mmCIF file of C-alpha atoms and ligand atoms in Angstrom:
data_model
loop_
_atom_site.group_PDB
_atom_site.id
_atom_site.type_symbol
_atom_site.label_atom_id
_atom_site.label_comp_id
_atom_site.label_asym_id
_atom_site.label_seq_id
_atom_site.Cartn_x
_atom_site.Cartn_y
_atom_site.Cartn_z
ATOM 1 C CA UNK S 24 0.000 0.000 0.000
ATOM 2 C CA UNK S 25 1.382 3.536 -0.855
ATOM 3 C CA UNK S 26 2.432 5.568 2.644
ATOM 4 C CA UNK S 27 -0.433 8.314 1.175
ATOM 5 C CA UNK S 28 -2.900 5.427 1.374
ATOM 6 C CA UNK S 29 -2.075 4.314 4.940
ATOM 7 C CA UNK S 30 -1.660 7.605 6.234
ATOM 8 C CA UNK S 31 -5.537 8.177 5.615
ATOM 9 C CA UNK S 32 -5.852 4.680 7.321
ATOM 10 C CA UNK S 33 -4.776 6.480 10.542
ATOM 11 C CA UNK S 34 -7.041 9.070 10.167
ATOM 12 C CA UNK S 35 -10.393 9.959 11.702
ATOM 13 C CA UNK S 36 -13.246 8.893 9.403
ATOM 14 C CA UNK S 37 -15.367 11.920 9.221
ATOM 15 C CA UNK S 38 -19.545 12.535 8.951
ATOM 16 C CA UNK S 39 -20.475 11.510 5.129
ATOM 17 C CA UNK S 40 -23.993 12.977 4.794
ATOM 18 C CA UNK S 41 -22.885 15.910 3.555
ATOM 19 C CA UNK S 42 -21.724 18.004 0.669
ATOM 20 C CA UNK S 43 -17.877 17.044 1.153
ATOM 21 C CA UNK S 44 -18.305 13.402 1.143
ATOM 22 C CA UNK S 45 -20.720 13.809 -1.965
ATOM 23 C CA UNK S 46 -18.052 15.715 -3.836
ATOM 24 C CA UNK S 47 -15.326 12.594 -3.216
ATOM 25 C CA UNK S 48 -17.734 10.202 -4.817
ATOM 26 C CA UNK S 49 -18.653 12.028 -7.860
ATOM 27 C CA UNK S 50 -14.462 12.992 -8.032
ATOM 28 C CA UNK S 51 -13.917 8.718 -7.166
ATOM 29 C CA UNK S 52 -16.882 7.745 -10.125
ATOM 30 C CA UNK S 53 -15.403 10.385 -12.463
ATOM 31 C CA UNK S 54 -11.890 9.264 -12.276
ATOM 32 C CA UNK S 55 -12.945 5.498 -12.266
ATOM 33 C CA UNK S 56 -14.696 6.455 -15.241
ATOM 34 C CA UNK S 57 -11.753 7.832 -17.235
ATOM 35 C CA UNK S 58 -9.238 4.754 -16.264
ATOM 36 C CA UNK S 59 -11.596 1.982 -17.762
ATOM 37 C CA UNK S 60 -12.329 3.162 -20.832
ATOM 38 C CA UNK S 61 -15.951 3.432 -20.230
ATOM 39 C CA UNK S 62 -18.166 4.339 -23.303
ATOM 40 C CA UNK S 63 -20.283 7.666 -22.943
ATOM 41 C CA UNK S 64 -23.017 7.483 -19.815
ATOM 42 C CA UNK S 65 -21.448 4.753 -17.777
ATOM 43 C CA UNK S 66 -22.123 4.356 -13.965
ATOM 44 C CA UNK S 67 -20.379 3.230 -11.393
ATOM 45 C CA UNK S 68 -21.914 1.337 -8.295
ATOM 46 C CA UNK S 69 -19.917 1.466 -5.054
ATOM 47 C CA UNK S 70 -20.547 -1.345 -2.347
ATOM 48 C CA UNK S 71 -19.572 -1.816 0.695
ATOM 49 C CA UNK S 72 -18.640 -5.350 0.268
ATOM 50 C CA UNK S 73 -15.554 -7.980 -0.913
ATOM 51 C CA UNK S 74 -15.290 -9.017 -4.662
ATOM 52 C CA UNK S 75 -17.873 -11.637 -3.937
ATOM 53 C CA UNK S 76 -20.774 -9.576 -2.951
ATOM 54 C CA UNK S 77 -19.929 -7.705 -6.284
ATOM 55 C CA UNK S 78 -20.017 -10.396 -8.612
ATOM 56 C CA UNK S 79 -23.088 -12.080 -6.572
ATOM 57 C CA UNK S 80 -24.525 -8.404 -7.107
ATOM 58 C CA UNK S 81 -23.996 -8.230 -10.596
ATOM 59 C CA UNK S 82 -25.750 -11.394 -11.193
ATOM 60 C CA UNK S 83 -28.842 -10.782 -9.193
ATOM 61 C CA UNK S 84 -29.295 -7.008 -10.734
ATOM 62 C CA UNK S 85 -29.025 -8.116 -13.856
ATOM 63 C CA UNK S 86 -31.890 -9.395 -15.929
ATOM 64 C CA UNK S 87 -31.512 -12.849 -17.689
ATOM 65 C CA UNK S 88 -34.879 -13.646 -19.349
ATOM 66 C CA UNK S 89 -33.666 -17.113 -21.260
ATOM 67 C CA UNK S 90 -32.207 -17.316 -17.340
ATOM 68 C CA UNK S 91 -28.881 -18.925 -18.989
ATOM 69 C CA UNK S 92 -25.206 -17.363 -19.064
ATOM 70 C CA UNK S 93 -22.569 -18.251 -20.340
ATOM 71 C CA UNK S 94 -19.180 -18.641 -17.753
ATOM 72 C CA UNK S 95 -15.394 -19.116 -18.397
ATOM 73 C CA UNK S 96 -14.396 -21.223 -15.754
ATOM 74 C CA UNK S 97 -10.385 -21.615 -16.120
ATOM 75 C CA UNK S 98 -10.094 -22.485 -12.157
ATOM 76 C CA UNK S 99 -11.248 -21.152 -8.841
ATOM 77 C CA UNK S 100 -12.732 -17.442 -9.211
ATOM 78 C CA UNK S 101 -14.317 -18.906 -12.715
ATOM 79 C CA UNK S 102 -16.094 -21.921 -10.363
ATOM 80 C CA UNK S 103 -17.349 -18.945 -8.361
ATOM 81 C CA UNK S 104 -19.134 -17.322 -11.073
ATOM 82 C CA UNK S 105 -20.920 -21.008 -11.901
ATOM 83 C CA UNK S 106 -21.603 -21.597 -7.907
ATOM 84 C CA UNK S 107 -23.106 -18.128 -7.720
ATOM 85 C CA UNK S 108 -25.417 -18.460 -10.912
ATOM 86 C CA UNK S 109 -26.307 -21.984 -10.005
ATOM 87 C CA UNK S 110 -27.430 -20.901 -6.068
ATOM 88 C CA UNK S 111 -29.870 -18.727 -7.723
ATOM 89 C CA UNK S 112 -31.405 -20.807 -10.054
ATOM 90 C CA UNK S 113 -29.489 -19.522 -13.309
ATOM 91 C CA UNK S 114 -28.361 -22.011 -16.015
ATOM 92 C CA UNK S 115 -24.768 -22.414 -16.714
ATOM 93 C CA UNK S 116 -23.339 -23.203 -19.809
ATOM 94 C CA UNK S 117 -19.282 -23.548 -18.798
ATOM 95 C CA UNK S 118 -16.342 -22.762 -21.418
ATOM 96 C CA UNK S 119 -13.540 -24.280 -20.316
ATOM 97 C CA UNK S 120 -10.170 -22.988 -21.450
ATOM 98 C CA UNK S 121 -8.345 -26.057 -22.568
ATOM 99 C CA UNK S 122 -5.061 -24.681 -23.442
ATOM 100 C CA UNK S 123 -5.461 -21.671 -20.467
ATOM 101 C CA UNK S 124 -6.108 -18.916 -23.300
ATOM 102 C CA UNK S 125 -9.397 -18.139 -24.723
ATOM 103 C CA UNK S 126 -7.899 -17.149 -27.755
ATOM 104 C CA UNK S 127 -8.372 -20.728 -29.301
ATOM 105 C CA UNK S 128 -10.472 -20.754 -32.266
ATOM 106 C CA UNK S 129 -13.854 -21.434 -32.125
ATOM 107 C CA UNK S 130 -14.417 -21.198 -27.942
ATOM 108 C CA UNK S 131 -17.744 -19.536 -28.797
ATOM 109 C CA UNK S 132 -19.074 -20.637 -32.081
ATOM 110 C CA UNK S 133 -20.860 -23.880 -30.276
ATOM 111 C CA UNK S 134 -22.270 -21.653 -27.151
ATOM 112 C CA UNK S 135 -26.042 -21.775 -27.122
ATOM 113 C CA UNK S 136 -28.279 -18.413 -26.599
ATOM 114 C CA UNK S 137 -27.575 -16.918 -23.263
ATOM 115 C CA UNK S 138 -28.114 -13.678 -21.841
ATOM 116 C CA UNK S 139 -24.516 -12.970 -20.597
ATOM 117 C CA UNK S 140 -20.764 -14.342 -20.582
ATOM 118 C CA UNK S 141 -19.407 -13.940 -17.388
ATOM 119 C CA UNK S 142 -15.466 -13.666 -17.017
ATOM 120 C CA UNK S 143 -13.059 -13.181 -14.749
ATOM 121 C CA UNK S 144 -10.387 -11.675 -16.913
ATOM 122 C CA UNK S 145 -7.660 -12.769 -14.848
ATOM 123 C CA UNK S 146 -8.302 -16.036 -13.748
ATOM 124 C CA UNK S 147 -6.119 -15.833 -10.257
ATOM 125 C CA UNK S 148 -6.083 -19.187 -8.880
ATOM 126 C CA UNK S 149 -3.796 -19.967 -12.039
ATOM 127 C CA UNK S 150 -2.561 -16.949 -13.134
ATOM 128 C CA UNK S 151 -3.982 -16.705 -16.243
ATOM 129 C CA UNK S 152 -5.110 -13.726 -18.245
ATOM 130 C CA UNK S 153 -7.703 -14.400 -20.724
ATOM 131 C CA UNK S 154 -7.514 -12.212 -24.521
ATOM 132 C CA UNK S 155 -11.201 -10.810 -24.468
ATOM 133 C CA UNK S 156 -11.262 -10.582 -28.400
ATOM 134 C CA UNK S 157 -13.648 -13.553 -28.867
ATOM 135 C CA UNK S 158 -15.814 -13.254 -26.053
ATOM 136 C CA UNK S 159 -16.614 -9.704 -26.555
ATOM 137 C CA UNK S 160 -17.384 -9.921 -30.290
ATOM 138 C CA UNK S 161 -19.653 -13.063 -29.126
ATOM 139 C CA UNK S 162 -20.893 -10.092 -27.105
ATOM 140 C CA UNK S 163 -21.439 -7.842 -29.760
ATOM 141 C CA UNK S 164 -23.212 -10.178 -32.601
ATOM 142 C CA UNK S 165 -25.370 -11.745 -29.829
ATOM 143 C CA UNK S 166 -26.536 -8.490 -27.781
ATOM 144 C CA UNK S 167 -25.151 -10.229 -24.798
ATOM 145 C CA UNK S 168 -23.947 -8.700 -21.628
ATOM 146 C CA UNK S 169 -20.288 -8.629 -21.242
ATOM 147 C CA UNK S 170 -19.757 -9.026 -17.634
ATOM 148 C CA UNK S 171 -16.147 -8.723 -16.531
ATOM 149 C CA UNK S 172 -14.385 -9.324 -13.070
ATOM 150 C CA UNK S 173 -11.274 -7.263 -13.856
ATOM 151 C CA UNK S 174 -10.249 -7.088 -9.939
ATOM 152 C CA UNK S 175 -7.371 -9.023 -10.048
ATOM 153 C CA UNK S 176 -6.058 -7.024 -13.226
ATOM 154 C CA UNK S 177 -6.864 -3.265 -13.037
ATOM 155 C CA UNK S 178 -4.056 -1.074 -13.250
ATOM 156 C CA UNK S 179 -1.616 -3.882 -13.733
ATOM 157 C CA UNK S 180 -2.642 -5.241 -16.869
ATOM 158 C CA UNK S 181 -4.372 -3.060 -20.198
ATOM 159 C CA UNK S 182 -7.965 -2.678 -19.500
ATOM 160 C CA UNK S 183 -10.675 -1.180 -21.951
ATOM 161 C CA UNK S 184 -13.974 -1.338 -21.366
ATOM 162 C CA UNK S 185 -15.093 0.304 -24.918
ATOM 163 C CA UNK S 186 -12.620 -1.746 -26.902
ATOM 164 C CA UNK S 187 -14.121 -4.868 -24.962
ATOM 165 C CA UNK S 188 -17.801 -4.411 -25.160
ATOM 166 C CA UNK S 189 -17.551 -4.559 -21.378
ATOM 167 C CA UNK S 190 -21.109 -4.186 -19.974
ATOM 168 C CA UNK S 191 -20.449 -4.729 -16.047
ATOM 169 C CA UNK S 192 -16.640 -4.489 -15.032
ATOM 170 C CA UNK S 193 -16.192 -5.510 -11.349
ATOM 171 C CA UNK S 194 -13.300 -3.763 -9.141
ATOM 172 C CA UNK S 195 -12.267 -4.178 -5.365
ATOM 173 C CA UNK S 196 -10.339 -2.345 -3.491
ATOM 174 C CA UNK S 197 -8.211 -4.366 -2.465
ATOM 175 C CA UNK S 198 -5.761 -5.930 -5.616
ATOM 176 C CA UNK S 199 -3.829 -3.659 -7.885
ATOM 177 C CA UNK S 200 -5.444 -0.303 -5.910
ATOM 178 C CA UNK S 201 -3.616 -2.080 -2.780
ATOM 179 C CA UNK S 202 -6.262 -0.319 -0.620
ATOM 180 C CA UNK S 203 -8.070 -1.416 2.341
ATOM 181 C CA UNK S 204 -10.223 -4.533 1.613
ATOM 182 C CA UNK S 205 -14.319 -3.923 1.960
ATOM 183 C CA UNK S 206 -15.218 -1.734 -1.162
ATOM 184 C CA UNK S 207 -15.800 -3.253 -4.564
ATOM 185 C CA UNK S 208 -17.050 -0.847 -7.715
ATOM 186 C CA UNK S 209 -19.149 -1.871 -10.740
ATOM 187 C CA UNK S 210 -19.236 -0.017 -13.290
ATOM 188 C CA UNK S 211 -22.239 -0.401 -15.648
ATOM 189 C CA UNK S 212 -22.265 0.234 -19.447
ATOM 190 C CA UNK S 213 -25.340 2.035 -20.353
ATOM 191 C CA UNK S 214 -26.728 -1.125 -21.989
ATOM 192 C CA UNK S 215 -26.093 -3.146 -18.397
ATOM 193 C CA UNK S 216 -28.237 -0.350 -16.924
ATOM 194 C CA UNK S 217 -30.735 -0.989 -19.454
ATOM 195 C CA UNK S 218 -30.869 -4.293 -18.717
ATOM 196 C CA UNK S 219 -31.388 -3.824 -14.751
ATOM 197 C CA UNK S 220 -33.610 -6.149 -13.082
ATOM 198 C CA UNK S 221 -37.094 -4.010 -11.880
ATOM 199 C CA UNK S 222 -37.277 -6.374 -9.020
ATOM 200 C CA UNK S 223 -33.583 -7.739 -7.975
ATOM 201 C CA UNK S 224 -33.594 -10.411 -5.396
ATOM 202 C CA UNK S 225 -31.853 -8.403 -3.006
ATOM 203 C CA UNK S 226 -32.120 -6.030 -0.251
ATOM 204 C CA UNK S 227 -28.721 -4.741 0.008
ATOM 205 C CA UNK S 228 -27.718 -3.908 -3.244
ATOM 206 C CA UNK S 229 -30.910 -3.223 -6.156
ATOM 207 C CA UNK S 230 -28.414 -1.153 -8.380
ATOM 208 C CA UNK S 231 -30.593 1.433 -9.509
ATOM 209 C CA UNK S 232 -30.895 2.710 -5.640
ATOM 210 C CA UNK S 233 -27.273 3.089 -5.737
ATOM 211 C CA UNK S 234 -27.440 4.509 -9.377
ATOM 212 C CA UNK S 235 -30.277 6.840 -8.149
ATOM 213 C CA UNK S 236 -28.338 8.112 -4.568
ATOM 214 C CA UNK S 237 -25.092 8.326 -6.565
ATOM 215 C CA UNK S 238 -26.456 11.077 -8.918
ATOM 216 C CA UNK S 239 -25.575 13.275 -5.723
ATOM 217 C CA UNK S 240 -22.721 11.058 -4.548
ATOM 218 C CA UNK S 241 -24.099 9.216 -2.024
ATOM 219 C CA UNK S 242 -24.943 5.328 -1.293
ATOM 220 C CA UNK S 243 -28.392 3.683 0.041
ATOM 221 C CA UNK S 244 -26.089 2.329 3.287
ATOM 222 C CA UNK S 245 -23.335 3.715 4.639
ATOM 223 C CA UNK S 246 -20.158 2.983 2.639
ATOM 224 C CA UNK S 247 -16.799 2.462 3.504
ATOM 225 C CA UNK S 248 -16.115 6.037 3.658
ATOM 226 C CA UNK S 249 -12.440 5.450 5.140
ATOM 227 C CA UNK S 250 -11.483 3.305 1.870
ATOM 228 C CA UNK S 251 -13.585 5.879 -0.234
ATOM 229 C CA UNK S 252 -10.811 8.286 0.785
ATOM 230 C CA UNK S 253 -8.209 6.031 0.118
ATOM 231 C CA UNK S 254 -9.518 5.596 -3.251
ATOM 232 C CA UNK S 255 -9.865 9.907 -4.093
ATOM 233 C CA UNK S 256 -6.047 9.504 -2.788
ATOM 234 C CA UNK S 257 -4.964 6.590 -5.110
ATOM 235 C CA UNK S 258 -7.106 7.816 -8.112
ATOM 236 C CA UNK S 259 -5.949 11.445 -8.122
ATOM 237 C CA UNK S 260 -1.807 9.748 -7.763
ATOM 238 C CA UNK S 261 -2.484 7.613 -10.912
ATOM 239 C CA UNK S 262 -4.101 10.330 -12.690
ATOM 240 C CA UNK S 263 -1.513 12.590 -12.133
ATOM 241 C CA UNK S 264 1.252 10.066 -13.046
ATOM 242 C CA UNK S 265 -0.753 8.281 -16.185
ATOM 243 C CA UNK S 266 -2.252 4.674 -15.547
ATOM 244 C CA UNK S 267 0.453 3.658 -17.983
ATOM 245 C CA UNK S 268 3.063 4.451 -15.081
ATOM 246 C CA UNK S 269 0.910 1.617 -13.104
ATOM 247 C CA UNK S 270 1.208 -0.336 -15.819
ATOM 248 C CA UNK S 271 4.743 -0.464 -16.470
ATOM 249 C CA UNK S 272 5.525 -0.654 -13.106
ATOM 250 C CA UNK S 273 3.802 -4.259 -12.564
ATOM 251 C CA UNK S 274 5.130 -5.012 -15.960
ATOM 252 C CA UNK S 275 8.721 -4.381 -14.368
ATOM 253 C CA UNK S 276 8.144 -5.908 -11.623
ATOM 254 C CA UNK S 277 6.826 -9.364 -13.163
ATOM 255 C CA UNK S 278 9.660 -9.245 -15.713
ATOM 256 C CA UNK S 279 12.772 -8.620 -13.167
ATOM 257 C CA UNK S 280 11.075 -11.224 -10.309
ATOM 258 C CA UNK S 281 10.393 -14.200 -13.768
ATOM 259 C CA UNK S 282 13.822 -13.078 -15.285
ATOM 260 C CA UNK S 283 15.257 -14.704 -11.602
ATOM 261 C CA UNK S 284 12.875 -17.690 -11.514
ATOM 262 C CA UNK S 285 15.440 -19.971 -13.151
ATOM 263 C CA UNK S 286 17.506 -19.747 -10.383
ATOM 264 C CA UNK S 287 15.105 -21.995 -8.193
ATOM 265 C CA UNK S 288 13.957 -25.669 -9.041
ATOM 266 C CA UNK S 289 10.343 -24.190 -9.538
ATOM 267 C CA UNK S 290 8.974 -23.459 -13.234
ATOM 268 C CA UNK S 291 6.295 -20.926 -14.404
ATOM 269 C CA UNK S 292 2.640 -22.223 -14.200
ATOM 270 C CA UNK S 293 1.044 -20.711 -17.107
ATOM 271 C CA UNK S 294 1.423 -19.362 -20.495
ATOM 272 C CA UNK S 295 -0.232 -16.132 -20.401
ATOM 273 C CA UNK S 296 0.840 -14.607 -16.869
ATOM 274 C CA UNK S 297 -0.136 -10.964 -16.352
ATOM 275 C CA UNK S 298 1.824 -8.512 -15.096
ATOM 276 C CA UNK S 299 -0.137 -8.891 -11.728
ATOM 277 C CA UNK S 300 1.354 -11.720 -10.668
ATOM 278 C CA UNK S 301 3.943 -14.542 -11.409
ATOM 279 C CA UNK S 302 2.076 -18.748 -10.635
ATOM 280 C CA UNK S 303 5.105 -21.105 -9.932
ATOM 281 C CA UNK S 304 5.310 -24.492 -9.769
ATOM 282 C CA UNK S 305 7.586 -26.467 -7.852
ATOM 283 C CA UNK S 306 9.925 -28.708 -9.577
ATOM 284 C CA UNK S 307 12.069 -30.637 -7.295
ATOM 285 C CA UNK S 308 8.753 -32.211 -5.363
ATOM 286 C CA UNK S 309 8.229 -29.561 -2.756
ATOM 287 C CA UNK S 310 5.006 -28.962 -1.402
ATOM 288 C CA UNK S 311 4.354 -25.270 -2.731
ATOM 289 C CA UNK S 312 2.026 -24.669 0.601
ATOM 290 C CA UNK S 313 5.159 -25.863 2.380
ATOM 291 C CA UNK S 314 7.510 -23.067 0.362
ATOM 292 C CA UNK S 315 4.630 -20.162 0.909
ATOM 293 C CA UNK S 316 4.444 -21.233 5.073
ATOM 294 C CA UNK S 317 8.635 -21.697 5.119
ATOM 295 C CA UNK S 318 8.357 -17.921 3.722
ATOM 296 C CA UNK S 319 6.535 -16.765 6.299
ATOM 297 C CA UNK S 320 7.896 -18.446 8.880
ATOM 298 C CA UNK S 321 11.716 -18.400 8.388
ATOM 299 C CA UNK S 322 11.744 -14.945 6.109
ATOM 300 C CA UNK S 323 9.014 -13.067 7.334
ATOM 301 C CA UNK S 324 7.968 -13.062 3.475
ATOM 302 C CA UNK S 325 4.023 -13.461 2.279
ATOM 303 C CA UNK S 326 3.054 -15.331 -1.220
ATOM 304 C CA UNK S 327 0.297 -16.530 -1.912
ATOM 305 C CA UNK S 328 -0.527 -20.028 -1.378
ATOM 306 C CA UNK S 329 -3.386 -21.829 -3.538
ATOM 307 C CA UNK S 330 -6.245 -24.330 -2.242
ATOM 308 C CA UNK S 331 -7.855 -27.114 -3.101
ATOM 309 C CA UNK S 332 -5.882 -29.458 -6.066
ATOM 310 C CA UNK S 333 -3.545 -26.697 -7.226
ATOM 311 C CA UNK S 334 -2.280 -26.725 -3.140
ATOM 312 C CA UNK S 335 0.783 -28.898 -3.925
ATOM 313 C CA UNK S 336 1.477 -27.663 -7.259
ATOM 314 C CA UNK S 337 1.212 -23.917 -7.670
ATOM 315 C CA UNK S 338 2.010 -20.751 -5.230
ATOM 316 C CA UNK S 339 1.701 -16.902 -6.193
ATOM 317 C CA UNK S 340 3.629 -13.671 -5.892
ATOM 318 C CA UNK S 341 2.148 -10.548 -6.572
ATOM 319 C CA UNK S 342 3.253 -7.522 -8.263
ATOM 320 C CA UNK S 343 0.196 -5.475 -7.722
ATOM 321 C CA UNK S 344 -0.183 -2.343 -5.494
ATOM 322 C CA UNK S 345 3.148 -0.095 -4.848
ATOM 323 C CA UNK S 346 5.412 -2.924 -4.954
ATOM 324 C CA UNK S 347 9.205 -2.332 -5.928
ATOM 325 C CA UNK S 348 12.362 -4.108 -7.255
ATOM 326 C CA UNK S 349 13.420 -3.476 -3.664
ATOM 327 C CA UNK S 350 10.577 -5.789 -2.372
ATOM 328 C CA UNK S 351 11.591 -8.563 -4.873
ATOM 329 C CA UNK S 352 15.262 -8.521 -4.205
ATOM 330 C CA UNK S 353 14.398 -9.513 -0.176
ATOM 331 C CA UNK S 354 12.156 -12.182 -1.577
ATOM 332 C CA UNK S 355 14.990 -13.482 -4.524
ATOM 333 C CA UNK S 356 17.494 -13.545 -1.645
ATOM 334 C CA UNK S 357 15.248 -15.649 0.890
ATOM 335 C CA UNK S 358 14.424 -17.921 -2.093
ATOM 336 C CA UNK S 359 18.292 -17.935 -2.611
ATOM 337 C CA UNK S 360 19.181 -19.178 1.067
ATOM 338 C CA UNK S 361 15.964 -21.597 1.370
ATOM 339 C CA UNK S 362 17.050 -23.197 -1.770
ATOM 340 C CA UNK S 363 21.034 -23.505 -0.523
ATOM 341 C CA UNK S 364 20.123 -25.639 2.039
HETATM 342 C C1 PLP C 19 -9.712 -11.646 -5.192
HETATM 343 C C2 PLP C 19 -10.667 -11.917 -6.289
HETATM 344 C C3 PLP C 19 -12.052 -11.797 -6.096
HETATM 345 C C4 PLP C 19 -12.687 -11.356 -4.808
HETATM 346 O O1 PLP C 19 -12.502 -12.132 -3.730
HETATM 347 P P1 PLP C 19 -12.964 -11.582 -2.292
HETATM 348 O O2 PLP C 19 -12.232 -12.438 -1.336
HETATM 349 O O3 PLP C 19 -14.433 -11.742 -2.214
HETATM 350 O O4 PLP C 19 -12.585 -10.141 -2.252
HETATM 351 C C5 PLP C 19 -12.884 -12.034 -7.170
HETATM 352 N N1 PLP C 19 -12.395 -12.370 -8.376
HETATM 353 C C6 PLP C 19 -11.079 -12.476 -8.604
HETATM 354 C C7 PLP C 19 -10.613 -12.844 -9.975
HETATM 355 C C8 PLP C 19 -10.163 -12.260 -7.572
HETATM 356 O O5 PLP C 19 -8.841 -12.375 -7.795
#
């Protein structure tokens, strides 16, 4: 996390009924706006919530009539997407990315109708970042909703919501902005807000409340106005600075850390990494939960560790938020001594 971010972590949270708080909204919405590429009269919908509650949003606000959608499920956060239609009655028809890309010929000429292709543009358990071409011109020919979880990507990786036929982009706070967790942000297309649900099976978040309140920069329920100020902070830094800055930064990052990776019996996991993050895979028979806990426990050093099958096999290191060569370097030279043992 940048020092301006956690310095407003320390801070008192002020009163947000008011005319200030309104203001850092409209200013967070705005600049949101500008990064993603939104076409002309896009929204965005903050919730006080983790990148679950947003996707589960998205999927109850939106309306399905056929009730069947389309989801890319390439590991973990793609499973999600299927368990969340699924618990509320939606029909899945999965695309499974055989060789980890979707840029395979064909991946959506077979599809039957359905109302919307979800994604989740960087598939994290695996580190894979899916090529949107085909799904959002399957998008385009089919008027169907384009709904993207980018949270794992934005301002690490190229994102374009325009060029993408994005309808419903999903952000949380708490990847690549390297805020705070607890707010996510969905911004809707003006065809997504067309295509609003009257009656959404939910009491927390119906979208067109928060669409409605937001007009004067305010939410139905009180938001996470600490992490709302982190975000004016964070959004005003990359603004000045150019998202590209973001960008190359990660991309430096993940280039220097993978450039090392050869030093260590591990190998990468996948063929289309993003910048966000580097998947490894151990090649010498170590446990990769076992690497990620001796990390932690003889170096003081956090990576991520994966569940489930991939627990053995595959283990994570970021490059999101303000992360430097400097950070890497302690983490090549614990990798160093751990493997010299
Ligand atoms: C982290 C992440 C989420 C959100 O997970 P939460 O724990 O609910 O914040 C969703 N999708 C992707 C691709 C992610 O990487």
């Amino acid at each position: 996390m940048p020092l301006s971010v956690r310095e407003i972590g320390g801070q008192q949270v002020p009163a947000f009924r008011n005319a200030a708080f309104s203001a850092v909204i409209q200013e967070c919405e705005s600049l949101l706006l500008g990064l993603v590429g939104a076409p002309t009269g896009s929204r965005v919908v903050f919730l006080t919530a983790s990148g679950t509650a947003a996707m589960e949003a998205v999927v109850l606000n939106l309306n399905f009539p056929t009730g069947q959608v389309s989801v890319v499920n390439g590991g973990s956060f793609g499973q999600r997407f299927v368990d969340i239609a699924q618990c509320h009655g939606i029909g899945v028809t999965e695309i499974l990315p055989g060789s980890g890309d979707l840029s395979e010929v064909g991946m959506f000429d077979s599809l039957p109708a359905v109302d919307a292709v979800l994604v989740n543009v960087h598939e994290t358990s695996t580190g894979v970042l899916y090529d949107l071409t085909q799904s959002a011109s399957f998008c385009r020919q089919r008027d169907t909703l384009h709904v993207v979880d980018a949270i794992s990507m934005f301002l690490t990786d190229p994102l374009d919501m325009t060029r993408d036929a994005i309808d419903a982009l999903i952000i949380s706070s708490h990847k690549g902005l390297a805020l705070a967790p607890g707010l996510s942000m969905v911004v809707l297309s003006p065809k997504a807000q067309h295509r609003l649900e009257a009656n959404p099976k939910t009491y927390y978040a119906p979208f067109s409340s928060y669409l409605r309140d937001g007009l004067r920069g305010q939410t139905p329920f009180t938001p996470a106005v600490g992490i709302v100020l982190q975000l004016q902070v964070r959004l005003r830094e990359i603004m000045i600075r150019g998202i590209s800055h973001e960008l190359e930064r990660a991309k430096q990052c993940a280039s220097y850390f993978r450039a090392k990776c050869n030093r260590w019996p591990v190998r990468l996991y996948s063929n289309h990494m993003p910048n966000a993050m580097t998947a490894l895979s151990p090649t010498d028979g170590r446990k990769a939960w076992q690497i990620v806990h001796d990390l932690e426990t003889q170096f003081g050093i956090y990576v991520a560790a994966n569940g489930g099958a991939l627990a053995d096999t595959v283990f994570r290191v970021a490059h999101m938020g303000d992360q430097t060569e400097t950070h890497l370097d302690n983490l090549i030279q614990a990798l160093d001594t751990y493997y010299a043992k």
